[in-house]
Amino acid sequence: MEQAITKAYSRCQPPEQFKNLGMDLSAMDRARQSFSGGRLPKIEFPGGAVPLSSSLYIKRSNIEQLAYQELDQPGSLIRIQAPQGMGKRSLLLRLMAYAKVQDYQTVRVNFQTAEQSVYTSLDKFLRWFCANVARQLKQAACLDQYWDPEIGAKLSCTLYFEEYLLEAIESEIVLALSHVEQIFEHPKIAQEFLPMLRFWHEQGKQAEAFQKLRLIVLHATDVYVPLQVHQSPFNVGLPLQLSPFSLKDIQTLAHRHGLDWDQNLARPLMEMVSGHPYLVRLAMYHISQQNMTLAKVLEEAPTQGGIYNQHLRGLLKTLQQQPALAQAFKKVVTSIDSVELETILAHKLNRLGLVLLRGNRCIISCELYRLYFAQQKLGPVDEWRIRLEQLEQENIHLRALVNLDGLTQIANRRSFDDYLDSQWKNLTEIKAPLGLLLLDVDHFKQYNDTYGHPAGDQCLQQVAQVLQRCAKRSSDLVARYGGEEFAVVLPLTNAQTSARLAEEIRIQLGLLEIAHETSSLEAGIVTVSIGVISVVPGSEGSPEKLIQAADKALYRAKKEGRDRIYTHSSSG
């Protein structure tokens, strides 16, 4: 397969649909010159953010308006995700301009600007981060006044923001974090810094200081560092994904370049670059400003003499420096169908804009890349280095599995214990309620004996899915407690609300009508008994006592007939 495709492209020639554009190319030239009687508008060369004054910025549906509205919300968090060259910086430029109009202070931290030595420890990284923000806010750093080794770098950083920066600045602060994917390359730092951002966002719902902080997180691909669900900043806030240009967008941009294009003229470019904003703009610049025809742009596109040569060579160099990544991409280039790759490699290729992710599989992002890279040597192959990279990626994946139950893919007992303990400490400080549900699948041993272990496993998976659907808040944690027992941690939830959620879980599971003919219950379906408790954590109680109380409530629910909830009345 690989040899056939390489041979087909050995002469750097585009496929027939790009040679025969199905149009009169002289008409293309006339269209190019039709603007203002042949006078072309002055167009800036594409690269970096599109200036605020430029007419070449293409709005993406209602994304800008949604982002503006979110910026006005106390403690808000906006996540902008797209591969490189898709317009993240242009959108950010407009968000920061909007913030300034609202008299908000603006700060931008670009993690690509940090020296490698900054990433050698969490303490160095957070001190660099704080000093960077303070300088942009025109505040003295004063780090040593707030940094305490006894409480650790993460809490020191949080107090530095809460008690110093947010206190010193009267207005709201918009803090934009660019190239966050750079941190993914340093898992130990990512696993501390990213949950801290999540905590700041959650604090914005109740702490006055953090309500002034508005976070904008820009990243080129999905997070591939193992993070517990309740600690990730990538499942909260307003998510904005920048898509490629549509055919209509290309026509609009062509008109702004002085090109009178209809769909027939725009479609060949779309087919070559799949609407990639930077690649589209580069083509239009050369057509409108350099007296080139679209036919010539497309014919030379994957060659050294083409307008994309510098861009393509940059990508090639990146791949050649990472053999495992190059070999993975080679599989995509030489395959007609989608390809399943190791998770981290897939996300790195997506970050570069080389592939699109379709579930667990990858496809090449545009025909230009297939044409060019089919001819390139994606090596040299260093088997030992590739294997080392693969082992490192497998280790990251294994660390993620430590916190997940293998069968149900929800939090495991270890993760539950850690989260309950952390929430107990957090809520003790603010004297807020903490709810806990303990669930047991009724007569599960008989179910296993009757239907077999595979059916039993499937039943537990269905129970876990019901719990996840019902416990919807980002702060809720659903966990497998052991065997057929499950637990749900409900921060900031009183007994009445906890009981209401427990009843919803019981009802929703019943609606599945999973047959259980050997159950002693009349319904003849799988049911659950649920113990409910909510306390305000304090010095007299403990997470262990909370679990014991929930277990007693679960025992009462079983004793009183099963398929019911029982709420413990004790305070913590």
Short mmCIF file of C-alpha atoms in Angstrom, two decimals, residues 157-525:
data_model
loop_
_atom_site.label_atom_id
_atom_site.label_comp_id
_atom_site.label_asym_id
_atom_site.label_seq_id
_atom_site.Cartn_x
_atom_site.Cartn_y
_atom_site.Cartn_z
CA CYS A 157 0.61 30.50 44.56
CA THR A 158 -3.11 30.49 45.36
CA LEU A 159 -2.63 32.77 48.38
CA TYR A 160 -0.37 35.04 46.31
CA PHE A 161 -3.22 35.59 43.87
CA GLU A 162 -5.99 35.76 46.48
CA GLU A 163 -4.32 37.91 49.13
CA TYR A 164 -1.98 40.00 46.97
CA LEU A 165 -2.72 40.37 43.24
CA LEU A 166 -6.52 40.15 43.37
CA GLU A 167 -6.54 42.35 46.45
CA ALA A 168 -4.21 44.97 44.92
CA ILE A 169 -6.18 45.33 41.66
CA GLU A 170 -9.64 46.84 42.05
CA SER A 171 -10.98 45.87 38.63
CA GLU A 172 -11.62 42.45 37.14
CA ILE A 173 -8.58 40.65 35.71
CA VAL A 174 -8.67 38.63 32.50
CA LEU A 175 -5.83 36.11 32.60
CA ALA A 176 -5.19 34.41 29.24
CA LEU A 177 -3.01 31.30 29.24
CA SER A 178 -1.61 30.50 25.78
CA HIS A 179 -0.03 27.23 24.60
CA VAL A 180 -1.21 25.33 27.66
CA GLU A 181 -0.37 22.14 25.76
CA GLN A 182 3.28 22.99 26.49
CA ILE A 183 2.58 22.01 30.10
CA PHE A 184 1.27 18.61 28.98
CA GLU A 185 4.89 17.74 28.16
CA HIS A 186 5.69 17.98 31.89
CA PRO A 187 3.16 15.67 33.61
CA LYS A 188 4.29 16.32 37.19
CA ILE A 189 3.75 20.06 36.79
CA ALA A 190 0.55 19.61 34.78
CA GLN A 191 -0.97 17.36 37.45
CA GLU A 192 -0.55 20.15 40.04
CA PHE A 193 -1.03 23.33 37.99
CA LEU A 194 -4.14 22.32 36.02
CA PRO A 195 -6.16 21.22 39.08
CA MET A 196 -5.17 24.52 40.70
CA LEU A 197 -6.81 26.39 37.79
CA ARG A 198 -9.93 24.25 38.29
CA PHE A 199 -9.90 25.13 42.01
CA TRP A 200 -9.62 28.86 41.24
CA HIS A 201 -12.59 28.61 38.89
CA GLU A 202 -14.64 26.76 41.52
CA GLN A 203 -13.63 29.36 44.13
CA GLY A 204 -15.01 32.03 41.82
CA LYS A 205 -18.50 30.79 42.70
CA GLN A 206 -18.12 31.74 46.34
CA ALA A 207 -14.89 33.62 47.13
CA GLU A 208 -15.10 37.35 46.38
CA ALA A 209 -11.44 37.66 45.40
CA PHE A 210 -11.59 34.91 42.76
CA GLN A 211 -14.83 36.30 41.34
CA LYS A 212 -12.66 39.09 39.89
CA LEU A 213 -10.51 36.58 37.99
CA ARG A 214 -11.58 35.55 34.48
CA LEU A 215 -9.53 32.73 32.94
CA ILE A 216 -9.01 32.07 29.22
CA VAL A 217 -7.21 28.80 28.47
CA LEU A 218 -5.91 28.22 24.93
CA HIS A 219 -4.67 24.78 23.91
CA ALA A 220 -3.99 23.04 20.62
CA THR A 221 -5.27 19.56 21.49
CA ASP A 222 -7.15 17.60 24.14
CA VAL A 223 -5.36 17.08 27.44
CA TYR A 224 -3.50 13.75 27.47
CA VAL A 225 -2.03 14.06 30.95
CA PRO A 226 -3.82 11.82 33.50
CA LEU A 227 -6.11 14.01 35.60
CA GLN A 228 -8.96 12.96 37.85
CA VAL A 229 -12.30 14.06 36.42
CA HIS A 230 -13.08 16.33 39.35
CA GLN A 231 -9.68 18.06 39.10
CA SER A 232 -9.55 18.86 35.40
CA PRO A 233 -10.16 22.42 34.14
CA PHE A 234 -11.00 20.93 30.74
CA ASN A 235 -14.53 19.83 31.63
CA VAL A 236 -15.77 23.08 33.17
CA GLY A 237 -16.34 26.59 31.87
CA LEU A 238 -17.29 27.61 28.32
CA PRO A 239 -15.69 25.36 25.66
CA LEU A 240 -15.00 26.96 22.26
CA GLN A 241 -13.67 24.83 19.41
CA LEU A 242 -12.48 26.62 16.30
CA SER A 243 -13.48 24.77 13.14
CA PRO A 244 -11.98 25.10 9.65
CA PHE A 245 -13.45 27.66 7.26
CA SER A 246 -16.60 26.62 5.45
CA LEU A 247 -17.04 27.08 1.70
CA LYS A 248 -19.06 30.21 2.47
CA ASP A 249 -16.27 31.54 4.71
CA ILE A 250 -13.77 31.07 1.86
CA GLN A 251 -16.03 32.99 -0.53
CA THR A 252 -16.39 35.81 2.01
CA LEU A 253 -12.63 35.98 2.53
CA ALA A 254 -12.05 35.91 -1.23
CA HIS A 255 -14.33 38.92 -1.67
CA ARG A 256 -12.39 40.81 1.02
CA HIS A 257 -9.23 40.08 -0.96
CA GLY A 258 -10.83 41.57 -4.04
CA LEU A 259 -11.59 38.19 -5.61
CA ASP A 260 -15.02 37.69 -7.13
CA TRP A 261 -15.31 33.96 -6.40
CA ASP A 262 -18.39 31.80 -6.52
CA GLN A 263 -18.56 28.28 -5.08
CA ASN A 264 -17.00 26.75 -8.20
CA LEU A 265 -13.92 28.93 -7.74
CA ALA A 266 -13.70 28.40 -3.96
CA ARG A 267 -14.23 24.63 -3.95
CA PRO A 268 -10.82 23.51 -5.39
CA LEU A 269 -8.99 25.42 -2.67
CA MET A 270 -11.30 23.91 -0.05
CA GLU A 271 -10.56 20.43 -1.39
CA MET A 272 -6.80 21.00 -1.21
CA VAL A 273 -6.50 22.56 2.28
CA SER A 274 -9.84 21.55 3.89
CA GLY A 275 -10.62 25.09 5.00
CA HIS A 276 -7.47 25.50 7.14
CA PRO A 277 -7.58 29.28 7.88
CA TYR A 278 -3.85 29.98 7.56
CA LEU A 279 -3.48 27.92 4.37
CA VAL A 280 -6.55 29.58 2.83
CA ARG A 281 -5.28 33.07 3.64
CA LEU A 282 -1.81 32.31 2.28
CA ALA A 283 -3.30 31.21 -1.05
CA MET A 284 -5.50 34.29 -1.29
CA TYR A 285 -2.62 36.61 -0.46
CA HIS A 286 -0.53 35.25 -3.34
CA ILE A 287 -3.45 35.27 -5.76
CA SER A 288 -4.55 38.81 -4.91
CA GLN A 289 -1.14 40.40 -4.29
CA GLN A 290 1.41 38.36 -6.24
CA ASN A 291 -0.43 37.98 -9.54
CA MET A 292 -0.74 34.19 -9.24
CA THR A 293 -3.61 32.06 -10.48
CA LEU A 294 -5.39 29.52 -8.32
CA ALA A 295 -4.41 26.82 -10.83
CA LYS A 296 -0.71 27.59 -10.30
CA VAL A 297 -1.10 27.73 -6.50
CA LEU A 298 -2.73 24.29 -6.43
CA GLU A 299 -0.39 22.70 -8.96
CA GLU A 300 2.72 23.76 -7.04
CA ALA A 301 1.19 23.41 -3.55
CA PRO A 302 2.99 20.21 -2.44
CA THR A 303 6.33 21.09 -4.10
CA GLN A 304 9.44 22.97 -3.00
CA GLY A 305 8.52 25.80 -5.36
CA GLY A 306 5.03 26.18 -3.95
CA ILE A 307 3.72 28.86 -1.61
CA TYR A 308 3.39 26.34 1.25
CA ASN A 309 7.01 25.14 1.13
CA GLN A 310 8.18 26.93 4.29
CA HIS A 311 5.13 25.79 6.25
CA LEU A 312 5.53 22.18 5.09
CA ARG A 313 9.27 22.08 5.78
CA GLY A 314 8.65 23.30 9.32
CA LEU A 315 6.23 20.43 9.92
CA LEU A 316 8.66 17.95 8.35
CA LYS A 317 11.48 19.10 10.64
CA THR A 318 9.25 18.66 13.69
CA LEU A 319 8.38 15.12 12.63
CA GLN A 320 11.98 14.15 11.87
CA GLN A 321 13.02 15.25 15.36
CA GLN A 322 10.47 12.84 16.87
CA PRO A 323 10.84 9.42 15.19
CA ALA A 324 7.90 7.78 16.95
CA LEU A 325 5.66 10.66 15.90
CA ALA A 326 6.96 10.48 12.33
CA GLN A 327 6.31 6.75 12.08
CA ALA A 328 2.80 7.19 13.45
CA PHE A 329 2.04 9.91 10.91
CA LYS A 330 3.47 7.75 8.13
CA LYS A 331 0.76 5.18 8.89
CA VAL A 332 -1.90 7.87 8.44
CA VAL A 333 -0.38 9.20 5.20
CA THR A 334 -0.14 5.77 3.59
CA SER A 335 -3.58 4.55 4.65
CA ILE A 336 -6.80 5.03 2.72
CA ASP A 337 -8.88 4.47 5.85
CA SER A 338 -8.67 6.01 9.31
CA VAL A 339 -5.89 4.71 11.57
CA GLU A 340 -5.87 3.97 15.28
CA LEU A 341 -2.79 5.43 16.99
CA GLU A 342 -1.48 5.53 20.53
CA THR A 343 -3.36 8.29 22.36
CA ILE A 344 -0.49 10.71 23.00
CA LEU A 345 0.89 10.41 19.46
CA ALA A 346 -2.59 11.04 18.04
CA HIS A 347 -3.01 14.19 20.12
CA LYS A 348 0.45 15.48 19.21
CA LEU A 349 -0.33 15.10 15.51
CA ASN A 350 -3.68 16.80 16.05
CA ARG A 351 -1.92 19.65 17.86
CA LEU A 352 0.24 20.20 14.75
CA GLY A 353 -2.90 20.22 12.61
CA LEU A 354 -1.75 17.16 10.65
CA VAL A 355 -4.63 14.85 11.58
CA LEU A 356 -8.27 15.02 12.60
CA LEU A 357 -9.45 12.86 15.49
CA ARG A 358 -12.48 10.65 14.91
CA GLY A 359 -13.05 8.91 18.21
CA ASN A 360 -10.01 6.70 18.74
CA ARG A 361 -8.94 6.94 15.10
CA CYS A 362 -7.10 9.51 12.97
CA ILE A 363 -7.46 10.74 9.41
CA ILE A 364 -5.19 13.15 7.58
CA SER A 365 -6.44 16.71 7.92
CA CYS A 366 -6.06 17.81 4.29
CA GLU A 367 -4.99 16.62 0.85
CA LEU A 368 -2.03 19.02 0.79
CA TYR A 369 -0.39 17.13 3.65
CA ARG A 370 -1.02 13.75 2.04
CA LEU A 371 0.54 14.90 -1.25
CA TYR A 372 3.62 16.40 0.39
CA PHE A 373 4.40 13.86 3.09
CA ALA A 374 3.84 10.85 0.83
CA GLN A 375 7.11 11.88 -0.86
CA GLN A 376 9.11 12.60 2.29
CA LYS A 377 11.43 10.41 4.31
CA LEU A 378 9.84 10.42 7.74
CA GLY A 379 12.94 9.16 9.54
CA PRO A 380 15.63 8.16 10.07
CA VAL A 381 14.18 5.31 12.08
CA ASP A 382 15.79 4.86 15.48
CA GLU A 383 14.12 1.76 16.93
CA TRP A 384 15.51 2.24 20.45
CA ARG A 385 14.41 5.86 20.61
CA ILE A 386 10.96 5.00 19.26
CA ARG A 387 10.58 2.25 21.86
CA LEU A 388 11.67 4.60 24.64
CA GLU A 389 9.08 7.17 23.57
CA GLN A 390 6.43 4.45 23.43
CA LEU A 391 7.30 3.29 26.95
CA GLU A 392 7.08 6.85 28.29
CA GLN A 393 3.65 7.24 26.71
CA GLU A 394 2.51 3.88 28.11
CA ASN A 395 3.61 4.98 31.59
CA ILE A 396 1.49 8.14 31.34
CA HIS A 397 -1.47 6.00 30.31
CA LEU A 398 -0.89 3.61 33.23
CA ARG A 399 -0.78 6.50 35.71
CA ALA A 400 -4.21 7.56 34.48
CA LEU A 401 -5.55 4.05 35.09
CA VAL A 402 -4.46 4.15 38.75
CA ASN A 403 -7.44 6.37 39.58
CA LEU A 404 -10.06 4.56 37.49
CA ASP A 405 -12.01 1.38 38.08
CA GLY A 406 -11.11 -0.95 35.23
CA LEU A 407 -14.62 -2.34 34.72
CA THR A 408 -16.84 0.73 35.02
CA GLN A 409 -14.32 3.47 34.07
CA ILE A 410 -15.46 5.64 36.99
CA ALA A 411 -13.34 6.64 39.99
CA ASN A 412 -11.99 3.74 42.05
CA ARG A 413 -11.81 3.36 45.85
CA ARG A 414 -8.43 5.08 46.05
CA SER A 415 -9.68 8.08 44.10
CA PHE A 416 -12.85 8.18 46.25
CA ASP A 417 -10.85 8.22 49.50
CA ASP A 418 -8.58 11.03 48.26
CA TYR A 419 -11.47 13.16 47.02
CA LEU A 420 -13.62 12.69 50.13
CA ASP A 421 -10.67 13.63 52.31
CA SER A 422 -9.89 16.77 50.27
CA GLN A 423 -13.53 17.89 50.21
CA TRP A 424 -13.83 17.34 53.96
CA LYS A 425 -10.89 19.69 54.52
CA ASN A 426 -12.16 22.29 52.02
CA LEU A 427 -15.70 22.37 53.38
CA THR A 428 -14.53 22.43 57.01
CA GLU A 429 -12.94 25.81 56.29
CA ILE A 430 -16.12 27.36 54.85
CA LYS A 431 -18.59 25.41 57.04
CA ALA A 432 -20.57 24.10 54.08
CA PRO A 433 -22.44 20.76 53.80
CA LEU A 434 -21.00 17.58 52.32
CA GLY A 435 -23.35 14.88 51.05
CA LEU A 436 -22.53 11.20 50.58
CA LEU A 437 -24.51 8.37 49.00
CA LEU A 438 -23.61 4.70 49.44
CA LEU A 439 -25.40 2.29 47.09
CA ASP A 440 -25.65 -1.45 46.94
CA VAL A 441 -27.11 -3.47 44.04
CA ASP A 442 -29.84 -5.59 45.63
CA HIS A 443 -29.30 -9.38 45.59
CA PHE A 444 -26.34 -9.05 43.23
CA LYS A 445 -24.85 -12.44 44.20
CA GLN A 446 -28.03 -14.18 43.03
CA TYR A 447 -27.91 -12.11 39.84
CA ASN A 448 -24.35 -13.27 39.15
CA ASP A 449 -25.22 -16.90 39.93
CA THR A 450 -28.26 -16.79 37.62
CA TYR A 451 -27.01 -14.79 34.64
CA GLY A 452 -23.25 -15.31 34.84
CA HIS A 453 -20.33 -12.97 35.49
CA PRO A 454 -20.30 -11.29 32.03
CA ALA A 455 -23.91 -10.23 32.56
CA GLY A 456 -23.02 -9.14 36.09
CA ASP A 457 -20.20 -6.97 34.78
CA GLN A 458 -22.54 -5.40 32.23
CA CYS A 459 -25.08 -4.73 34.98
CA LEU A 460 -22.47 -2.89 37.08
CA GLN A 461 -21.47 -0.83 34.05
CA GLN A 462 -25.10 0.19 33.52
CA VAL A 463 -25.44 1.19 37.18
CA ALA A 464 -22.29 3.34 36.86
CA GLN A 465 -23.70 5.04 33.76
CA VAL A 466 -26.95 5.89 35.58
CA LEU A 467 -24.96 7.41 38.45
CA GLN A 468 -22.92 9.55 36.06
CA ARG A 469 -26.05 10.80 34.29
CA CYS A 470 -27.72 11.76 37.57
CA ALA A 471 -24.70 13.27 39.38
CA LYS A 472 -24.13 15.92 36.72
CA ARG A 473 -22.20 18.64 38.55
CA SER A 474 -18.49 18.90 37.87
CA SER A 475 -17.83 18.76 41.62
CA ASP A 476 -19.76 15.48 42.11
CA LEU A 477 -17.67 12.31 42.20
CA VAL A 478 -19.10 8.91 41.26
CA ALA A 479 -16.97 5.96 42.40
CA ARG A 480 -17.04 2.20 42.62
CA TYR A 481 -16.65 1.58 46.34
CA GLY A 482 -16.12 -2.17 46.06
CA GLY A 483 -17.85 -5.17 44.50
CA GLU A 484 -21.46 -4.16 43.83
CA GLU A 485 -21.21 -1.07 46.05
CA PHE A 486 -20.96 2.47 44.67
CA ALA A 487 -20.50 5.89 46.25
CA VAL A 488 -21.34 9.44 45.24
CA VAL A 489 -19.61 12.42 46.89
CA LEU A 490 -21.74 15.57 46.81
CA PRO A 491 -19.92 18.74 47.95
CA LEU A 492 -22.09 21.72 48.96
CA THR A 493 -25.20 19.51 49.13
CA ASN A 494 -27.62 19.31 52.07
CA ALA A 495 -29.51 16.20 53.20
CA GLN A 496 -32.74 17.06 51.38
CA THR A 497 -31.01 17.58 48.02
CA SER A 498 -28.85 14.48 48.54
CA ALA A 499 -31.97 12.39 49.22
CA ARG A 500 -33.67 13.81 46.15
CA LEU A 501 -30.70 12.79 43.99
CA ALA A 502 -30.66 9.32 45.56
CA GLU A 503 -34.34 8.85 44.72
CA GLU A 504 -33.69 9.99 41.15
CA ILE A 505 -30.91 7.40 40.83
CA ARG A 506 -33.20 4.66 42.15
CA ILE A 507 -35.97 5.60 39.71
CA GLN A 508 -33.67 5.97 36.69
CA LEU A 509 -32.13 2.55 37.28
CA GLY A 510 -35.60 1.03 37.56
CA LEU A 511 -36.54 2.51 34.19
CA LEU A 512 -33.82 0.37 32.57
CA GLU A 513 -35.82 -2.71 33.64
CA ILE A 514 -32.78 -4.99 33.83
CA ALA A 515 -34.33 -8.43 34.40
CA HIS A 516 -33.58 -10.10 37.78
CA GLU A 517 -35.93 -13.05 38.11
CA THR A 518 -34.24 -14.46 41.23
CA SER A 519 -34.61 -11.23 43.20
CA SER A 520 -36.80 -11.51 46.27
CA LEU A 521 -38.40 -8.22 45.28
CA GLU A 522 -41.73 -8.24 43.50
CA ALA A 523 -40.61 -6.08 40.55
CA GLY A 524 -38.26 -8.77 39.20
CA ILE A 525 -35.70 -6.22 38.00
#
